Amino acid sequence: MAKVEDETRRSRLPRLPRTEDFASAIHDPRVVARVGVLLGSAFLLVFLTGLYSHVHQNPVAWFPLGPDPAWLYRVTQGIHVGAGIACVPLLLAKLYAAYPALFEQPPVRGPLHALERLSVAVLVATATFQLVTGVLNTFQWYPWSFGFVGVHYATSWVVIGSLLIHVGVKLPVIVPALRARIKDGEIVDPEIADESPLPRTHISDGDLMSIPDGDLHPAEDRSTTEATATRRGFLTAVAVTTLGAVALTVGQTVRPLAPLSVLAPRDPRVGSQGVPVNKTAASAQVTSDVVGPAWRLELEGPDGVVQLSRDDLLAMDQHTADLPIACVEGWSAMATWQGVRVRDLVERAGGRVGDGGHDVSVASLQVGGAYSRSVLQASYVASDDTLLALRLNGQDLNLDHGYPARIIAPNRPGVLQTKWVNRLAVVEPVIA
Ligand SMILES: Nc1nc2c(c(=O)[nH]1)N[C@H]1C(S)=C(S)[C@@H](COP(=O)(O)O)O[C@H]1N2
Ligand SMILES: [Mo]
């Protein structure tokens, strides 16, 4: 001991810590692997639900989408944001449990090992980037200059790719670590145990002895019960924090939890006509003079172009549908919508409805803006619940909700529920 102190005093630079210096029982492969399974599963859910939203906004022929079931988009995006929120405490916990591995010695053992460490760096960086930008997006705060949607989508592939590499590389550690029980003695890396003068508790599980060197290392010697309590306490705290964060957010889409929803930027119970407003008329620069009595819906189809006033539309068959507005940002709200079926308008314009039917291209009188246009695919046009809505919850739509007319359709992203519609064009299917 005295000799070690001597040497330390002589060297001017403090020695970098080594993995085995981190004494907490939390830095244990069993803890890291368990948190990792939760984090990896949450990321996978976020990825798949994100892809689902992506194909809605960028349709492809091999993944047909339709109006049934009406609630599917709402549920998937609630999961997207809920699981994304869960990732925040899980990622912090994972980083805390695993960070001693940063100090492994030697830092690089060869080209493969260097690649593996690089993939972890990419994973941590991109995962953090996704969570930070994703959460800020739900608050509609964009303190950056890139387009959020495209970057969030592209980065998600990098996260999932480096996650797969990470899991693949670590499988020989993960599998025995998950099989081992938390309450067993310390997991000891045989190589370190040999170097260390401290007595360590070996456990009999042969699997664990085969953990490759350079991976997570054991805690300092301590009573097994104390270490077990520390690990259990940590895992419980992680679970409680994660469930808590989700519970305090999902009220924006799960109505009974709305009173708890203090972390969510939106309360689905608050908004004019009983529905929150994402983009106000003022922010879309839609003013009451462009939606006055002179407003017309231009309807174009095989039979030509007609101009319909709001009274013309109100004179057509009116239909009612109870449908949610389900925003990509994770909030959703049910409402009762009333208006003209889009299929009736397509037929009036001489278009085909049903199998092999026409799509409808929708335009808003909003000038510019990413969501001033959308397409209703034939499968949506055919639905009885796809409306050019004129009324909301028993009143005429107000300007913020899209007066004089807006699209509302089942199982459709909020961003495609175009407001302030002034043109519908019956077109050949956009994707065949
Ligand atoms: N023309 C136009 N329509 C739009 C938008 C927009 O920016 N412009 N925003 C969309 C988004 S992101 C959502 S979530 C819904 C919200 O509808 P609401 O404000 O009536 O709740 O409107 C959609 N319709
Ligand atoms: Mo939205």
mmCIF file of N, CA and C in Angstrom, residues 115-234:
data_model
loop_
_atom_site.group_PDB
_atom_site.id
_atom_site.type_symbol
_atom_site.label_atom_id
_atom_site.label_comp_id
_atom_site.label_asym_id
_atom_site.label_seq_id
_atom_site.Cartn_x
_atom_site.Cartn_y
_atom_site.Cartn_z
ATOM 1 N N LEU A 115 -13.918 -0.429 -33.473
ATOM 2 C CA LEU A 115 -15.202 -0.267 -34.162
ATOM 3 C C LEU A 115 -16.366 -0.415 -33.200
ATOM 4 N N GLU A 116 -16.227 -1.398 -32.310
ATOM 5 C CA GLU A 116 -17.293 -1.644 -31.347
ATOM 6 C C GLU A 116 -17.483 -0.426 -30.443
ATOM 7 N N ARG A 117 -16.372 0.143 -29.986
ATOM 8 C CA ARG A 117 -16.484 1.316 -29.110
ATOM 9 C C ARG A 117 -17.056 2.504 -29.880
ATOM 10 N N LEU A 118 -16.663 2.609 -31.145
ATOM 11 C CA LEU A 118 -17.178 3.688 -31.972
ATOM 12 C C LEU A 118 -18.701 3.548 -32.138
ATOM 13 N N SER A 119 -19.165 2.299 -32.324
ATOM 14 C CA SER A 119 -20.606 2.101 -32.515
ATOM 15 C C SER A 119 -21.375 2.493 -31.250
ATOM 16 N N VAL A 120 -20.757 2.275 -30.080
ATOM 17 C CA VAL A 120 -21.411 2.697 -28.839
ATOM 18 C C VAL A 120 -21.468 4.228 -28.784
ATOM 19 N N ALA A 121 -20.388 4.881 -29.213
ATOM 20 C CA ALA A 121 -20.379 6.352 -29.222
ATOM 21 C C ALA A 121 -21.481 6.879 -30.141
ATOM 22 N N VAL A 122 -21.610 6.263 -31.323
ATOM 23 C CA VAL A 122 -22.654 6.687 -32.266
ATOM 24 C C VAL A 122 -24.032 6.448 -31.660
ATOM 25 N N LEU A 123 -24.200 5.292 -31.024
ATOM 26 C CA LEU A 123 -25.495 4.959 -30.421
ATOM 27 C C LEU A 123 -25.877 5.969 -29.336
ATOM 28 N N VAL A 124 -24.948 6.255 -28.454
ATOM 29 C CA VAL A 124 -25.248 7.184 -27.358
ATOM 30 C C VAL A 124 -25.561 8.575 -27.917
ATOM 31 N N ALA A 125 -24.752 9.010 -28.891
ATOM 32 C CA ALA A 125 -24.951 10.357 -29.444
ATOM 33 C C ALA A 125 -26.287 10.468 -30.176
ATOM 34 N N THR A 126 -26.583 9.498 -31.034
ATOM 35 C CA THR A 126 -27.811 9.619 -31.827
ATOM 36 C C THR A 126 -29.054 9.393 -30.966
ATOM 37 N N ALA A 127 -28.958 8.460 -29.999
ATOM 38 C CA ALA A 127 -30.114 8.226 -29.123
ATOM 39 C C ALA A 127 -30.424 9.491 -28.325
ATOM 40 N N THR A 128 -29.375 10.125 -27.800
ATOM 41 C CA THR A 128 -29.575 11.366 -27.046
ATOM 42 C C THR A 128 -30.169 12.445 -27.950
ATOM 43 N N PHE A 129 -29.641 12.545 -29.153
ATOM 44 C CA PHE A 129 -30.143 13.533 -30.112
ATOM 45 C C PHE A 129 -31.644 13.317 -30.383
ATOM 46 N N GLN A 130 -32.033 12.056 -30.604
ATOM 47 C CA GLN A 130 -33.444 11.765 -30.890
ATOM 48 C C GLN A 130 -34.347 12.149 -29.728
ATOM 49 N N LEU A 131 -33.902 11.817 -28.519
ATOM 50 C CA LEU A 131 -34.759 12.095 -27.363
ATOM 51 C C LEU A 131 -34.875 13.597 -27.126
ATOM 52 N N VAL A 132 -33.754 14.300 -27.238
ATOM 53 C CA VAL A 132 -33.797 15.745 -26.978
ATOM 54 C C VAL A 132 -34.645 16.452 -28.044
ATOM 55 N N THR A 133 -34.369 16.171 -29.328
ATOM 56 C CA THR A 133 -35.130 16.869 -30.371
ATOM 57 C C THR A 133 -36.594 16.415 -30.370
ATOM 58 N N GLY A 134 -36.820 15.132 -30.074
ATOM 59 C CA GLY A 134 -38.196 14.628 -30.035
ATOM 60 C C GLY A 134 -39.009 15.306 -28.949
ATOM 61 N N VAL A 135 -38.438 15.406 -27.762
ATOM 62 C CA VAL A 135 -39.166 16.035 -26.653
ATOM 63 C C VAL A 135 -39.401 17.521 -26.967
ATOM 64 N N LEU A 136 -38.375 18.200 -27.471
ATOM 65 C CA LEU A 136 -38.553 19.627 -27.791
ATOM 66 C C LEU A 136 -39.631 19.806 -28.864
ATOM 67 N N ASN A 137 -39.684 18.863 -29.814
ATOM 68 C CA ASN A 137 -40.706 18.960 -30.853
ATOM 69 C C ASN A 137 -42.111 18.878 -30.262
ATOM 70 N N THR A 138 -42.305 18.060 -29.228
ATOM 71 C CA THR A 138 -43.645 17.993 -28.648
ATOM 72 C C THR A 138 -44.018 19.324 -28.004
ATOM 73 N N PHE A 139 -43.002 20.110 -27.643
ATOM 74 C CA PHE A 139 -43.283 21.448 -27.110
ATOM 75 C C PHE A 139 -43.261 22.506 -28.214
ATOM 76 N N GLN A 140 -43.123 22.045 -29.463
ATOM 77 C CA GLN A 140 -43.051 22.925 -30.631
ATOM 78 C C GLN A 140 -41.983 23.998 -30.469
ATOM 79 N N TRP A 141 -40.885 23.576 -29.878
ATOM 80 C CA TRP A 141 -39.766 24.498 -29.698
ATOM 81 C C TRP A 141 -38.631 23.982 -30.564
ATOM 82 N N TYR A 142 -38.200 24.760 -31.538
ATOM 83 C CA TYR A 142 -37.211 24.291 -32.506
ATOM 84 C C TYR A 142 -35.965 25.175 -32.475
ATOM 85 N N PRO A 143 -35.116 25.000 -31.447
ATOM 86 C CA PRO A 143 -33.936 25.870 -31.367
ATOM 87 C C PRO A 143 -32.820 25.376 -32.302
ATOM 88 N N TRP A 144 -33.166 25.062 -33.544
ATOM 89 C CA TRP A 144 -32.169 24.607 -34.529
ATOM 90 C C TRP A 144 -32.689 24.999 -35.901
ATOM 91 N N SER A 145 -31.846 24.826 -36.916
ATOM 92 C CA SER A 145 -32.249 25.324 -38.231
ATOM 93 C C SER A 145 -32.552 24.210 -39.228
ATOM 94 N N PHE A 146 -32.359 22.946 -38.830
ATOM 95 C CA PHE A 146 -32.665 21.873 -39.781
ATOM 96 C C PHE A 146 -34.151 21.507 -39.697
ATOM 97 N N GLY A 147 -34.654 20.838 -40.735
ATOM 98 C CA GLY A 147 -36.041 20.390 -40.711
ATOM 99 C C GLY A 147 -36.164 19.197 -39.778
ATOM 100 N N PHE A 148 -37.015 19.320 -38.776
ATOM 101 C CA PHE A 148 -37.080 18.291 -37.736
ATOM 102 C C PHE A 148 -37.454 16.920 -38.301
ATOM 103 N N VAL A 149 -38.518 16.866 -39.096
ATOM 104 C CA VAL A 149 -39.079 15.568 -39.484
ATOM 105 C C VAL A 149 -38.051 14.715 -40.238
ATOM 106 N N GLY A 150 -37.419 15.295 -41.253
ATOM 107 C CA GLY A 150 -36.460 14.537 -42.055
ATOM 108 C C GLY A 150 -35.265 14.061 -41.246
ATOM 109 N N VAL A 151 -34.757 14.927 -40.376
ATOM 110 C CA VAL A 151 -33.577 14.583 -39.581
ATOM 111 C C VAL A 151 -33.931 13.537 -38.518
ATOM 112 N N HIS A 152 -35.100 13.685 -37.902
ATOM 113 C CA HIS A 152 -35.543 12.729 -36.883
ATOM 114 C C HIS A 152 -35.701 11.333 -37.506
ATOM 115 N N TYR A 153 -36.225 11.321 -38.731
ATOM 116 C CA TYR A 153 -36.426 10.053 -39.432
ATOM 117 C C TYR A 153 -35.086 9.414 -39.815
ATOM 118 N N ALA A 154 -34.207 10.192 -40.437
ATOM 119 C CA ALA A 154 -32.921 9.639 -40.875
ATOM 120 C C ALA A 154 -32.111 9.145 -39.667
ATOM 121 N N THR A 155 -32.098 9.929 -38.601
ATOM 122 C CA THR A 155 -31.311 9.548 -37.425
ATOM 123 C C THR A 155 -31.863 8.273 -36.782
ATOM 124 N N SER A 156 -33.176 8.054 -36.910
ATOM 125 C CA SER A 156 -33.745 6.854 -36.280
ATOM 126 C C SER A 156 -33.115 5.583 -36.855
ATOM 127 N N TRP A 157 -32.762 5.611 -38.144
ATOM 128 C CA TRP A 157 -32.112 4.433 -38.740
ATOM 129 C C TRP A 157 -30.718 4.230 -38.163
ATOM 130 N N VAL A 158 -30.028 5.330 -37.896
ATOM 131 C CA VAL A 158 -28.685 5.214 -37.316
ATOM 132 C C VAL A 158 -28.789 4.651 -35.895
ATOM 133 N N VAL A 159 -29.779 5.116 -35.135
ATOM 134 C CA VAL A 159 -29.970 4.595 -33.772
ATOM 135 C C VAL A 159 -30.221 3.098 -33.830
ATOM 136 N N ILE A 160 -31.164 2.687 -34.673
ATOM 137 C CA ILE A 160 -31.540 1.274 -34.705
ATOM 138 C C ILE A 160 -30.378 0.424 -35.218
ATOM 139 N N GLY A 161 -29.661 0.933 -36.221
ATOM 140 C CA GLY A 161 -28.498 0.202 -36.742
ATOM 141 C C GLY A 161 -27.433 0.010 -35.684
ATOM 142 N N SER A 162 -27.074 1.091 -34.986
ATOM 143 C CA SER A 162 -26.000 0.931 -33.994
ATOM 144 C C SER A 162 -26.501 0.162 -32.765
ATOM 145 N N LEU A 163 -27.799 0.216 -32.509
ATOM 146 C CA LEU A 163 -28.363 -0.595 -31.413
ATOM 147 C C LEU A 163 -28.224 -2.087 -31.731
ATOM 148 N N LEU A 164 -28.532 -2.446 -32.996
ATOM 149 C CA LEU A 164 -28.406 -3.859 -33.390
ATOM 150 C C LEU A 164 -26.957 -4.316 -33.286
ATOM 151 N N ILE A 165 -26.020 -3.479 -33.736
ATOM 152 C CA ILE A 165 -24.599 -3.832 -33.638
ATOM 153 C C ILE A 165 -24.221 -4.024 -32.167
ATOM 154 N N HIS A 166 -24.639 -3.066 -31.347
ATOM 155 C CA HIS A 166 -24.299 -3.117 -29.923
ATOM 156 C C HIS A 166 -24.823 -4.397 -29.271
ATOM 157 N N VAL A 167 -26.093 -4.719 -29.538
ATOM 158 C CA VAL A 167 -26.676 -5.920 -28.932
ATOM 159 C C VAL A 167 -25.955 -7.161 -29.458
ATOM 160 N N GLY A 168 -25.683 -7.174 -30.773
ATOM 161 C CA GLY A 168 -24.994 -8.330 -31.358
ATOM 162 C C GLY A 168 -23.636 -8.549 -30.711
ATOM 163 N N VAL A 169 -22.867 -7.483 -30.575
ATOM 164 C CA VAL A 169 -21.515 -7.585 -30.022
ATOM 165 C C VAL A 169 -21.563 -8.019 -28.560
ATOM 166 N N LYS A 170 -22.530 -7.495 -27.833
ATOM 167 C CA LYS A 170 -22.568 -7.738 -26.383
ATOM 168 C C LYS A 170 -23.340 -9.002 -25.998
ATOM 169 N N LEU A 171 -23.906 -9.689 -26.984
ATOM 170 C CA LEU A 171 -24.723 -10.850 -26.669
ATOM 171 C C LEU A 171 -24.050 -11.837 -25.702
ATOM 172 N N PRO A 172 -22.753 -12.115 -25.878
ATOM 173 C CA PRO A 172 -22.094 -13.050 -24.957
ATOM 174 C C PRO A 172 -22.074 -12.554 -23.505
ATOM 175 N N VAL A 173 -22.233 -11.253 -23.298
ATOM 176 C CA VAL A 173 -22.330 -10.729 -21.930
ATOM 177 C C VAL A 173 -23.788 -10.679 -21.497
ATOM 178 N N ILE A 174 -24.649 -10.267 -22.452
ATOM 179 C CA ILE A 174 -26.055 -10.022 -22.113
ATOM 180 C C ILE A 174 -26.739 -11.313 -21.663
ATOM 181 N N VAL A 175 -26.532 -12.381 -22.416
ATOM 182 C CA VAL A 175 -27.290 -13.606 -22.146
ATOM 183 C C VAL A 175 -27.004 -14.150 -20.740
ATOM 184 N N PRO A 176 -25.727 -14.387 -20.374
ATOM 185 C CA PRO A 176 -25.503 -14.858 -18.994
ATOM 186 C C PRO A 176 -25.903 -13.830 -17.944
ATOM 187 N N ALA A 177 -25.753 -12.542 -18.256
ATOM 188 C CA ALA A 177 -26.114 -11.521 -17.269
ATOM 189 C C ALA A 177 -27.610 -11.533 -16.998
ATOM 190 N N LEU A 178 -28.409 -11.812 -18.043
ATOM 191 C CA LEU A 178 -29.848 -11.871 -17.836
ATOM 192 C C LEU A 178 -30.252 -13.155 -17.120
ATOM 193 N N ARG A 179 -29.484 -14.226 -17.386
ATOM 194 C CA ARG A 179 -29.813 -15.494 -16.718
ATOM 195 C C ARG A 179 -29.487 -15.441 -15.234
ATOM 196 N N ALA A 180 -28.457 -14.697 -14.881
ATOM 197 C CA ALA A 180 -28.032 -14.655 -13.472
ATOM 198 C C ALA A 180 -29.035 -13.876 -12.641
ATOM 199 N N ARG A 181 -29.219 -14.304 -11.405
ATOM 200 C CA ARG A 181 -30.173 -13.613 -10.541
ATOM 201 C C ARG A 181 -29.489 -12.450 -9.842
ATOM 202 N N ILE A 182 -30.256 -11.396 -9.649
ATOM 203 C CA ILE A 182 -29.725 -10.182 -9.027
ATOM 204 C C ILE A 182 -29.193 -10.459 -7.629
ATOM 205 N N LYS A 183 -29.808 -11.433 -6.951
ATOM 206 C CA LYS A 183 -29.426 -11.611 -5.551
ATOM 207 C C LYS A 183 -28.181 -12.478 -5.366
ATOM 208 N N ASP A 184 -27.644 -13.023 -6.454
ATOM 209 C CA ASP A 184 -26.414 -13.798 -6.287
ATOM 210 C C ASP A 184 -25.237 -12.881 -5.982
ATOM 211 N N GLY A 185 -24.121 -13.490 -5.656
ATOM 212 C CA GLY A 185 -22.931 -12.710 -5.306
ATOM 213 C C GLY A 185 -22.429 -11.896 -6.478
ATOM 214 N N GLU A 186 -21.314 -11.233 -6.241
ATOM 215 C CA GLU A 186 -20.750 -10.374 -7.274
ATOM 216 C C GLU A 186 -20.395 -11.182 -8.508
ATOM 217 N N ILE A 187 -20.530 -10.543 -9.644
ATOM 218 C CA ILE A 187 -20.008 -11.134 -10.862
ATOM 219 C C ILE A 187 -18.564 -10.701 -10.967
ATOM 220 N N VAL A 188 -17.699 -11.649 -11.123
ATOM 221 C CA VAL A 188 -16.289 -11.288 -11.112
ATOM 222 C C VAL A 188 -15.650 -11.629 -12.438
ATOM 223 N N ASP A 189 -15.012 -10.663 -12.969
ATOM 224 C CA ASP A 189 -14.220 -10.908 -14.148
ATOM 225 C C ASP A 189 -12.932 -11.573 -13.670
ATOM 226 N N PRO A 190 -12.688 -12.809 -14.092
ATOM 227 C CA PRO A 190 -11.561 -13.566 -13.539
ATOM 228 C C PRO A 190 -10.244 -12.811 -13.679
ATOM 229 N N GLU A 191 -10.089 -12.085 -14.762
ATOM 230 C CA GLU A 191 -8.809 -11.428 -14.990
ATOM 231 C C GLU A 191 -8.532 -10.366 -13.923
ATOM 232 N N ILE A 192 -9.591 -9.612 -13.609
ATOM 233 C CA ILE A 192 -9.412 -8.570 -12.601
ATOM 234 C C ILE A 192 -9.229 -9.185 -11.225
ATOM 235 N N ALA A 193 -10.003 -10.233 -10.988
ATOM 236 C CA ALA A 193 -9.910 -10.884 -9.687
ATOM 237 C C ALA A 193 -8.472 -11.318 -9.424
ATOM 238 N N ASP A 194 -7.796 -11.766 -10.485
ATOM 239 C CA ASP A 194 -6.416 -12.205 -10.307
ATOM 240 C C ASP A 194 -5.491 -11.047 -9.950
ATOM 241 N N GLU A 195 -5.752 -9.893 -10.596
ATOM 242 C CA GLU A 195 -4.883 -8.747 -10.359
ATOM 243 C C GLU A 195 -5.135 -8.107 -9.009
ATOM 244 N N SER A 196 -6.362 -8.156 -8.595
ATOM 245 C CA SER A 196 -6.733 -7.370 -7.428
ATOM 246 C C SER A 196 -6.362 -8.078 -6.137
ATOM 247 N N PRO A 197 -5.823 -7.325 -5.218
ATOM 248 C CA PRO A 197 -5.481 -7.917 -3.945
ATOM 249 C C PRO A 197 -6.700 -8.106 -3.041
ATOM 250 N N LEU A 198 -7.815 -7.467 -3.432
ATOM 251 C CA LEU A 198 -8.981 -7.532 -2.551
ATOM 252 C C LEU A 198 -9.679 -8.885 -2.675
ATOM 253 N N PRO A 199 -10.183 -9.390 -1.594
ATOM 254 C CA PRO A 199 -10.939 -10.639 -1.686
ATOM 255 C C PRO A 199 -12.280 -10.391 -2.370
ATOM 256 N N ARG A 200 -12.683 -11.309 -3.188
ATOM 257 C CA ARG A 200 -13.953 -11.124 -3.897
ATOM 258 C C ARG A 200 -14.805 -12.367 -3.762
ATOM 259 N N THR A 201 -16.078 -12.144 -3.866
ATOM 260 C CA THR A 201 -16.997 -13.261 -3.795
ATOM 261 C C THR A 201 -17.192 -13.811 -5.203
ATOM 262 N N HIS A 202 -16.835 -15.027 -5.388
ATOM 263 C CA HIS A 202 -17.106 -15.632 -6.688
ATOM 264 C C HIS A 202 -18.440 -16.324 -6.624
ATOM 265 N N ILE A 203 -19.153 -16.291 -7.735
ATOM 266 C CA ILE A 203 -20.375 -17.065 -7.720
ATOM 267 C C ILE A 203 -20.156 -18.295 -8.556
ATOM 268 N N SER A 204 -20.997 -19.279 -8.287
ATOM 269 C CA SER A 204 -20.715 -20.570 -8.891
ATOM 270 C C SER A 204 -21.181 -20.642 -10.344
ATOM 271 N N ASP A 205 -22.102 -19.776 -10.733
ATOM 272 C CA ASP A 205 -22.645 -19.861 -12.085
ATOM 273 C C ASP A 205 -21.521 -19.775 -13.118
ATOM 274 N N GLY A 206 -21.256 -20.896 -13.755
ATOM 275 C CA GLY A 206 -20.133 -20.982 -14.682
ATOM 276 C C GLY A 206 -20.243 -19.996 -15.827
ATOM 277 N N ASP A 207 -21.489 -19.723 -16.284
ATOM 278 C CA ASP A 207 -21.691 -18.810 -17.403
ATOM 279 C C ASP A 207 -21.017 -17.466 -17.166
ATOM 280 N N LEU A 208 -21.159 -16.998 -15.938
ATOM 281 C CA LEU A 208 -20.716 -15.638 -15.672
ATOM 282 C C LEU A 208 -19.206 -15.518 -15.670
ATOM 283 N N MET A 209 -18.557 -16.628 -15.417
ATOM 284 C CA MET A 209 -17.106 -16.565 -15.395
ATOM 285 C C MET A 209 -16.554 -16.367 -16.797
ATOM 286 N N SER A 210 -17.419 -16.600 -17.786
ATOM 287 C CA SER A 210 -16.910 -16.503 -19.149
ATOM 288 C C SER A 210 -17.134 -15.115 -19.738
ATOM 289 N N ILE A 211 -17.560 -14.169 -18.922
ATOM 290 C CA ILE A 211 -17.728 -12.813 -19.436
ATOM 291 C C ILE A 211 -16.385 -12.299 -19.926
ATOM 292 N N PRO A 212 -16.354 -11.835 -21.173
ATOM 293 C CA PRO A 212 -15.065 -11.419 -21.719
ATOM 294 C C PRO A 212 -14.485 -10.242 -20.938
ATOM 295 N N ASP A 213 -13.194 -10.159 -20.962
ATOM 296 C CA ASP A 213 -12.596 -9.043 -20.239
ATOM 297 C C ASP A 213 -12.917 -7.749 -20.963
ATOM 298 N N GLY A 214 -12.781 -6.679 -20.252
ATOM 299 C CA GLY A 214 -13.067 -5.390 -20.862
ATOM 300 C C GLY A 214 -14.526 -5.012 -20.730
ATOM 301 N N ASP A 215 -15.369 -5.933 -20.285
ATOM 302 C CA ASP A 215 -16.756 -5.563 -20.083
ATOM 303 C C ASP A 215 -16.959 -5.132 -18.645
ATOM 304 N N LEU A 216 -18.214 -5.087 -18.245
ATOM 305 C CA LEU A 216 -18.444 -4.475 -16.946
ATOM 306 C C LEU A 216 -17.835 -5.258 -15.812
ATOM 307 N N HIS A 217 -17.418 -4.533 -14.862
ATOM 308 C CA HIS A 217 -16.635 -5.137 -13.814
ATOM 309 C C HIS A 217 -17.339 -5.098 -12.495
ATOM 310 N N PRO A 218 -16.852 -5.862 -11.586
ATOM 311 C CA PRO A 218 -17.536 -6.050 -10.324
ATOM 312 C C PRO A 218 -17.389 -4.866 -9.389
ATOM 313 N N ALA A 219 -18.232 -4.885 -8.426
ATOM 314 C CA ALA A 219 -18.131 -3.887 -7.381
ATOM 315 C C ALA A 219 -16.995 -4.265 -6.444
ATOM 316 N N GLU A 220 -16.627 -3.313 -5.636
ATOM 317 C CA GLU A 220 -15.693 -3.632 -4.554
ATOM 318 C C GLU A 220 -16.343 -4.684 -3.658
ATOM 319 N N ASP A 221 -15.523 -5.340 -2.927
ATOM 320 C CA ASP A 221 -16.052 -6.354 -2.040
ATOM 321 C C ASP A 221 -16.977 -5.722 -1.010
ATOM 322 N N ARG A 222 -18.062 -6.321 -0.769
ATOM 323 C CA ARG A 222 -18.999 -5.847 0.249
ATOM 324 C C ARG A 222 -19.920 -7.001 0.531
ATOM 325 N N SER A 223 -20.700 -6.835 1.516
ATOM 326 C CA SER A 223 -21.550 -7.978 1.821
ATOM 327 C C SER A 223 -22.543 -8.151 0.687
ATOM 328 N N THR A 224 -22.765 -9.387 0.331
ATOM 329 C CA THR A 224 -23.632 -9.680 -0.791
ATOM 330 C C THR A 224 -25.019 -9.084 -0.596
ATOM 331 N N THR A 225 -25.524 -9.122 0.615
ATOM 332 C CA THR A 225 -26.883 -8.611 0.831
ATOM 333 C C THR A 225 -26.950 -7.114 0.576
ATOM 334 N N GLU A 226 -25.912 -6.409 0.995
ATOM 335 C CA GLU A 226 -25.914 -4.965 0.774
ATOM 336 C C GLU A 226 -25.875 -4.651 -0.722
ATOM 337 N N ALA A 227 -25.030 -5.368 -1.438
ATOM 338 C CA ALA A 227 -24.921 -5.145 -2.882
ATOM 339 C C ALA A 227 -26.226 -5.493 -3.577
ATOM 340 N N THR A 228 -26.841 -6.577 -3.158
ATOM 341 C CA THR A 228 -28.114 -6.981 -3.754
ATOM 342 C C THR A 228 -29.157 -5.902 -3.539
ATOM 343 N N ALA A 229 -29.198 -5.358 -2.313
ATOM 344 C CA ALA A 229 -30.172 -4.316 -2.010
ATOM 345 C C ALA A 229 -29.929 -3.084 -2.879
ATOM 346 N N THR A 230 -28.651 -2.748 -3.082
ATOM 347 C CA THR A 230 -28.326 -1.588 -3.916
ATOM 348 C C THR A 230 -28.817 -1.799 -5.345
ATOM 349 N N ARG A 231 -28.541 -2.972 -5.889
ATOM 350 C CA ARG A 231 -28.961 -3.251 -7.266
ATOM 351 C C ARG A 231 -30.477 -3.264 -7.400
ATOM 352 N N ARG A 232 -31.133 -3.926 -6.436
ATOM 353 C CA ARG A 232 -32.596 -3.986 -6.489
ATOM 354 C C ARG A 232 -33.187 -2.593 -6.349
ATOM 355 N N GLY A 233 -32.612 -1.828 -5.427
ATOM 356 C CA GLY A 233 -33.102 -0.466 -5.205
ATOM 357 C C GLY A 233 -32.973 0.368 -6.471
ATOM 358 N N PHE A 234 -31.843 0.224 -7.136
ATOM 359 C CA PHE A 234 -31.623 0.985 -8.364
ATOM 360 C C PHE A 234 -32.648 0.602 -9.435
#
